[in-house]
mmCIF file of C-alpha atoms and ligand atoms in Angstrom:
data_model
loop_
_atom_site.group_PDB
_atom_site.id
_atom_site.type_symbol
_atom_site.label_atom_id
_atom_site.label_comp_id
_atom_site.label_asym_id
_atom_site.label_seq_id
_atom_site.Cartn_x
_atom_site.Cartn_y
_atom_site.Cartn_z
ATOM 1 C CA MET V 530 18.354 78.232 -73.930
ATOM 2 C CA GLU V 531 16.904 74.799 -73.992
ATOM 3 C CA TYR V 532 20.482 73.553 -73.655
ATOM 4 C CA VAL V 533 20.664 75.267 -70.079
ATOM 5 C CA ALA V 534 17.141 73.918 -68.953
ATOM 6 C CA ILE V 535 18.296 70.479 -69.780
ATOM 7 C CA LEU V 536 21.281 71.022 -67.804
ATOM 8 C CA LEU V 537 19.388 72.327 -64.936
ATOM 9 C CA ILE V 538 17.012 69.437 -64.853
ATOM 10 C CA ILE V 539 19.693 66.899 -65.036
ATOM 11 C CA PHE V 540 21.535 68.881 -62.201
ATOM 12 C CA ALA V 541 18.203 68.797 -59.919
ATOM 13 C CA ALA V 542 17.775 65.039 -60.689
ATOM 14 C CA PHE V 543 21.050 64.164 -59.802
ATOM 15 C CA TYR V 544 20.795 66.180 -56.550
ATOM 16 C CA TYR V 545 17.810 64.464 -55.986
ATOM 17 C CA PHE V 546 18.874 60.967 -56.500
ATOM 18 C CA ILE V 547 22.114 61.546 -54.308
ATOM 19 C CA HIS V 548 20.285 63.094 -51.519
ATOM 20 C CA HIS V 549 17.827 60.288 -51.258
ATOM 21 C CA ARG V 550 20.297 57.352 -52.245
ATOM 22 C CA TYR V 551 23.197 58.421 -49.868
ATOM 23 C CA LEU V 552 22.552 61.273 -47.058
ATOM 24 C CA LYS V 553 19.151 59.509 -46.174
ATOM 25 C CA GLN V 554 20.711 56.109 -45.824
ATOM 26 C CA GLN V 555 23.557 57.218 -43.557
ATOM 27 C CA ASP V 556 23.556 55.614 -40.325
ATOM 28 C CA LEU V 557 24.533 57.256 -37.006
ATOM 29 C CA LYS V 558 27.371 55.121 -36.823
ATOM 30 C CA ASP V 559 28.516 56.373 -40.098
ATOM 31 C CA SER V 560 29.266 59.704 -38.411
ATOM 32 C CA SER V 561 32.189 59.566 -36.106
ATOM 33 C CA PHE V 562 33.754 62.127 -33.740
ATOM 34 C CA LYS V 563 37.049 63.548 -32.075
ATOM 35 C CA LYS V 564 37.786 65.261 -29.248
ATOM 36 C CA LYS V 565 38.296 69.150 -29.675
ATOM 37 C CA GLY V 566 40.659 69.535 -26.807
ATOM 38 C CA PRO V 567 40.148 71.747 -23.574
ATOM 39 C CA LEU V 568 36.901 73.491 -23.108
ATOM 40 C CA LEU V 569 38.575 76.858 -22.539
ATOM 41 C CA ASN V 570 41.736 78.156 -24.181
ATOM 42 C CA SER V 571 44.484 79.245 -22.012
ATOM 43 C CA LYS V 572 43.449 82.962 -21.677
ATOM 44 C CA GLU V 573 39.917 81.724 -20.721
ATOM 45 C CA SER V 574 41.296 79.290 -18.173
ATOM 46 C CA VAL V 575 43.228 81.945 -16.420
ATOM 47 C CA PHE V 576 40.369 84.025 -16.170
ATOM 48 C CA TYR V 577 38.108 81.049 -14.942
ATOM 49 C CA ASN V 578 40.586 80.271 -12.107
ATOM 50 C CA ALA V 579 40.481 83.842 -11.091
ATOM 51 C CA LEU V 580 36.908 84.124 -11.029
ATOM 52 C CA THR V 581 36.366 80.922 -9.255
ATOM 53 C CA THR V 582 38.822 82.182 -6.519
ATOM 54 C CA ALA V 583 36.918 85.492 -6.297
ATOM 55 C CA VAL V 584 33.770 83.693 -5.866
ATOM 56 C CA GLY V 585 34.832 81.185 -3.507
ATOM 57 C CA GLN V 586 32.082 79.260 -1.641
ATOM 58 C CA HIS V 587 29.694 81.746 -2.605
ATOM 59 C CA GLY V 588 28.725 80.864 -6.075
ATOM 60 C CA ILE V 589 29.315 78.359 -8.797
ATOM 61 C CA VAL V 590 30.976 79.555 -12.041
ATOM 62 C CA MET V 591 29.763 77.953 -15.071
ATOM 63 C CA SER V 592 31.326 78.787 -18.701
ATOM 64 C CA LYS V 593 30.139 78.735 -22.232
ATOM 65 C CA VAL V 594 26.395 78.624 -21.101
ATOM 66 C CA MET V 595 23.863 78.800 -23.753
ATOM 67 C CA MET V 596 21.823 82.178 -23.682
ATOM 68 C CA SER V 597 18.680 80.121 -24.085
ATOM 69 C CA SER V 598 19.590 77.875 -20.878
ATOM 70 C CA VAL V 599 19.531 81.221 -18.991
ATOM 71 C CA VAL V 600 17.183 83.374 -20.604
ATOM 72 C CA THR V 601 13.635 82.707 -22.756
ATOM 73 C CA PRO V 602 11.872 85.582 -24.851
ATOM 74 C CA LYS V 603 9.119 87.248 -22.776
ATOM 75 C CA GLU V 604 6.985 87.654 -26.005
ATOM 76 C CA THR V 605 3.432 86.142 -26.057
ATOM 77 C CA ASP V 606 3.090 86.696 -29.640
ATOM 78 C CA LYS V 607 4.302 83.394 -31.636
ATOM 79 C CA LYS V 608 6.040 85.007 -34.326
ATOM 80 C CA ARG V 609 7.856 87.467 -32.180
ATOM 81 C CA TRP V 610 8.667 84.833 -29.653
ATOM 82 C CA PHE V 611 10.448 82.753 -32.339
ATOM 83 C CA ILE V 612 12.454 85.808 -33.740
ATOM 84 C CA ALA V 613 13.638 86.522 -30.192
ATOM 85 C CA SER V 614 14.386 83.082 -29.529
ATOM 86 C CA ASN V 615 16.261 82.846 -32.986
ATOM 87 C CA ARG V 616 18.389 85.954 -32.006
ATOM 88 C CA ILE V 617 19.997 84.089 -28.997
ATOM 89 C CA ALA V 618 19.900 80.447 -30.344
ATOM 90 C CA LYS V 619 23.675 80.390 -31.182
ATOM 91 C CA SER V 620 24.991 82.439 -28.716
ATOM 92 C CA TYR V 621 26.524 81.688 -25.196
ATOM 93 C CA PHE V 622 27.541 83.550 -22.002
ATOM 94 C CA ASP V 623 31.364 83.270 -21.571
ATOM 95 C CA TYR V 624 30.966 83.037 -17.793
ATOM 96 C CA VAL V 625 27.705 82.739 -15.427
ATOM 97 C CA VAL V 626 28.018 82.993 -11.781
ATOM 98 C CA CYS V 627 25.101 80.857 -10.163
ATOM 99 C CA ASP V 628 23.820 80.621 -6.785
ATOM 100 C CA PRO V 629 25.254 77.855 -4.993
ATOM 101 C CA ARG V 630 22.346 76.156 -3.845
ATOM 102 C CA THR V 631 19.944 76.809 -6.677
ATOM 103 C CA LEU V 632 22.048 77.401 -9.536
ATOM 104 C CA GLU V 633 20.156 80.200 -10.751
ATOM 105 C CA ALA V 634 22.085 82.698 -12.638
ATOM 106 C CA ARG V 635 23.099 85.503 -10.657
ATOM 107 C CA VAL V 636 25.839 87.442 -12.573
ATOM 108 C CA ILE V 637 26.858 87.281 -16.285
ATOM 109 C CA ILE V 638 30.638 87.710 -17.254
ATOM 110 C CA GLU V 639 31.916 88.632 -20.590
ATOM 111 C CA LEU V 640 35.653 88.192 -21.188
ATOM 112 C CA ASP V 641 37.092 90.725 -23.488
ATOM 113 C CA ASP V 642 39.970 88.644 -24.976
ATOM 114 C CA GLY V 643 41.882 91.858 -26.288
ATOM 115 C CA SER V 644 41.283 91.114 -30.035
ATOM 116 C CA PRO V 645 40.459 94.515 -31.999
ATOM 117 C CA LEU V 646 36.679 95.569 -32.253
ATOM 118 C CA SER V 647 35.222 93.709 -35.524
ATOM 119 C CA LYS V 648 31.731 94.247 -36.867
ATOM 120 C CA GLY V 649 30.854 90.481 -35.202
ATOM 121 C CA LYS V 650 32.287 91.640 -31.715
ATOM 122 C CA ILE V 651 30.148 94.801 -31.791
ATOM 123 C CA GLU V 652 26.932 92.876 -32.609
ATOM 124 C CA ARG V 653 27.757 90.421 -29.920
ATOM 125 C CA GLN V 654 28.219 93.016 -27.243
ATOM 126 C CA LYS V 655 25.085 94.760 -28.430
ATOM 127 C CA LEU V 656 23.052 91.429 -28.235
ATOM 128 C CA LEU V 657 24.663 90.692 -24.721
ATOM 129 C CA MET V 658 23.897 94.168 -23.344
ATOM 130 C CA HIS V 659 20.189 94.034 -24.468
ATOM 131 C CA VAL V 660 19.575 90.374 -23.338
ATOM 132 C CA CYS V 661 20.962 91.174 -20.116
ATOM 133 C CA LYS V 662 19.265 94.459 -19.577
ATOM 134 C CA SER V 663 15.845 93.089 -20.563
ATOM 135 C CA ALA V 664 16.315 89.901 -18.119
ATOM 136 C CA GLY V 665 17.444 92.009 -15.312
ATOM 137 C CA LEU V 666 20.659 90.187 -15.218
ATOM 138 C CA PRO V 667 23.721 92.117 -14.262
ATOM 139 C CA LEU V 668 26.620 92.111 -16.834
ATOM 140 C CA ILE V 669 30.229 92.493 -16.010
ATOM 141 C CA GLY V 670 33.024 93.186 -18.525
ATOM 142 C CA GLY V 671 36.046 91.440 -17.621
ATOM 143 C CA ASN V 672 39.476 91.590 -19.282
ATOM 144 C CA ILE V 673 42.660 89.518 -19.450
ATOM 145 C CA LYS V 674 44.315 91.846 -16.561
ATOM 146 C CA MET V 675 41.942 90.904 -14.191
ATOM 147 C CA SER V 676 42.944 87.435 -14.314
ATOM 148 C CA TYR V 677 45.742 88.678 -11.964
ATOM 149 C CA GLN V 678 43.575 90.958 -9.917
ATOM 150 C CA VAL V 679 41.180 88.758 -7.862
ATOM 151 C CA GLY V 680 40.594 91.588 -5.356
ATOM 152 C CA LYS V 681 39.137 93.666 -8.369
ATOM 153 C CA LEU V 682 36.907 90.658 -9.744
ATOM 154 C CA ARG V 683 35.698 90.296 -6.105
ATOM 155 C CA ARG V 684 34.884 93.997 -5.870
ATOM 156 C CA LEU V 685 32.866 94.076 -8.996
ATOM 157 C CA LEU V 686 31.159 90.989 -8.034
ATOM 158 C CA ALA V 687 30.497 91.984 -4.406
ATOM 159 C CA ALA V 688 27.658 94.495 -5.627
ATOM 160 C CA HIS V 689 25.554 91.516 -7.037
ATOM 161 C CA ILE V 690 26.330 88.466 -4.900
ATOM 162 C CA ASP V 691 27.093 87.914 -1.223
ATOM 163 C CA LEU V 692 30.801 87.654 -0.880
ATOM 164 C CA ILE V 693 30.805 88.634 2.687
ATOM 165 C CA GLU V 694 28.971 87.524 5.800
ATOM 166 C CA PRO V 695 26.413 90.216 6.390
ATOM 167 C CA ASP V 696 26.359 90.007 10.072
ATOM 168 C CA ARG V 697 30.133 90.174 10.454
ATOM 169 C CA GLU V 698 30.235 93.274 8.401
ATOM 170 C CA VAL V 699 29.137 95.741 10.749
ATOM 171 C CA ARG V 700 29.328 99.550 9.248
ATOM 172 C CA PHE V 701 28.082 102.735 11.221
ATOM 173 C CA CYS V 702 26.633 105.567 9.395
ATOM 174 C CA LYS V 703 29.241 108.312 8.965
ATOM 175 C CA ARG V 704 27.012 111.020 9.449
ATOM 176 C CA CYS V 705 25.138 110.112 12.662
ATOM 177 C CA GLY V 706 27.075 107.103 14.012
ATOM 178 C CA THR V 707 23.836 104.434 13.658
ATOM 179 C CA PRO V 708 24.481 101.102 12.309
ATOM 180 C CA MET V 709 23.688 100.426 8.873
ATOM 181 C CA VAL V 710 21.789 97.953 7.176
ATOM 182 C CA ILE V 711 21.972 96.344 3.547
ATOM 183 C CA LYS V 712 19.276 97.115 1.134
ATOM 184 C CA THR V 713 18.827 96.293 -2.557
ATOM 185 C CA ALA V 714 18.108 99.081 -5.078
ATOM 186 C CA ALA V 715 14.663 98.383 -6.402
ATOM 187 C CA HIS V 716 14.843 100.482 -9.319
ATOM 188 C CA GLY V 717 17.024 102.785 -11.421
ATOM 189 C CA ASP V 718 20.316 102.337 -13.114
ATOM 190 C CA PHE V 719 21.469 100.179 -10.244
ATOM 191 C CA LYS V 720 18.519 97.836 -9.744
ATOM 192 C CA GLY V 721 19.485 94.950 -7.859
ATOM 193 C CA ARG V 722 22.639 96.228 -6.585
ATOM 194 C CA ARG V 723 23.203 96.061 -2.585
ATOM 195 C CA PHE V 724 24.235 99.128 -0.695
ATOM 196 C CA PHE V 725 24.541 99.845 2.943
ATOM 197 C CA THR V 726 22.008 102.595 4.170
ATOM 198 C CA CYS V 727 21.579 104.139 7.282
ATOM 199 C CA SER V 728 18.921 102.410 9.669
ATOM 200 C CA ARG V 729 17.532 105.927 10.573
ATOM 201 C CA GLN V 730 16.034 106.371 7.178
ATOM 202 C CA PRO V 731 14.129 108.459 6.128
ATOM 203 C CA HIS V 732 15.720 110.717 9.013
ATOM 204 C CA CYS V 733 19.147 110.270 7.602
ATOM 205 C CA THR V 734 20.142 109.361 4.224
ATOM 206 C CA TYR V 735 23.456 108.315 4.171
ATOM 207 C CA THR V 736 24.231 105.327 2.081
ATOM 208 C CA GLU V 737 27.509 103.609 1.086
ATOM 209 C CA ASN V 738 28.638 101.462 -1.718
ATOM 210 C CA TYR V 739 28.341 97.611 -0.619
ATOM 211 C CA ASN V 740 31.746 96.802 -2.281
ATOM 212 C CA VAL V 741 33.968 99.569 -0.379
ATOM 213 C CA VAL V 742 35.164 96.726 2.054
ATOM 214 C CA PHE V 743 37.398 95.329 -0.886
ATOM 215 C CA GLU V 744 39.047 98.469 -2.049
ATOM 216 C CA GLU V 745 42.463 97.657 0.074
ATOM 217 C CA GLU V 746 42.760 94.314 -1.581
ATOM 218 C CA SER V 747 45.091 93.316 -4.532
HETATM 219 ZN ZN1 LIG H 1965 22.746 108.217 9.622
#
């Protein structure tokens, strides 16, 4: 028993010695770095290119954006703020489509690389969905196939950001023939999503999905 205790003391002393003598004395110049290669792997790059094409001039696409750069905990209680902040500390969003003028995040896109569902992947998806839902950020799930379906990507994005000039796009109510107006859903599952609605509301309640215009593409 004594023997073990002595050994432990020696070990602790040794650790303390090493720690102070070497690690603390290390200079910044003793750490050197090398480049890691491209920021995105080939699949991520192809998807990125499709996304920038789909968005065009209507948004700026950022990739691998730290969650903490986009959202912050709502909590006012210090401890809970710290826990919430810790939850997102090491995570990033795959792609963030930002407003081209203000760079404010408008849509989050998660790319499914096709790898099988693992515990880590499920945890990440849970976190993503929760973060986006509570922050009121639209989340779109993308997959590799969409890298070759720019029209489909555009269709998904169109519900959240301006991809068409509203004044150029004139639609008429299919029920009464009156020109329709663009509105944004204020609540419900589609909160923040835009749609066309008859300008004679509440007399005529006809509405139309905003993104129908892209249906013919790709
Ligand atoms: Zn109408």
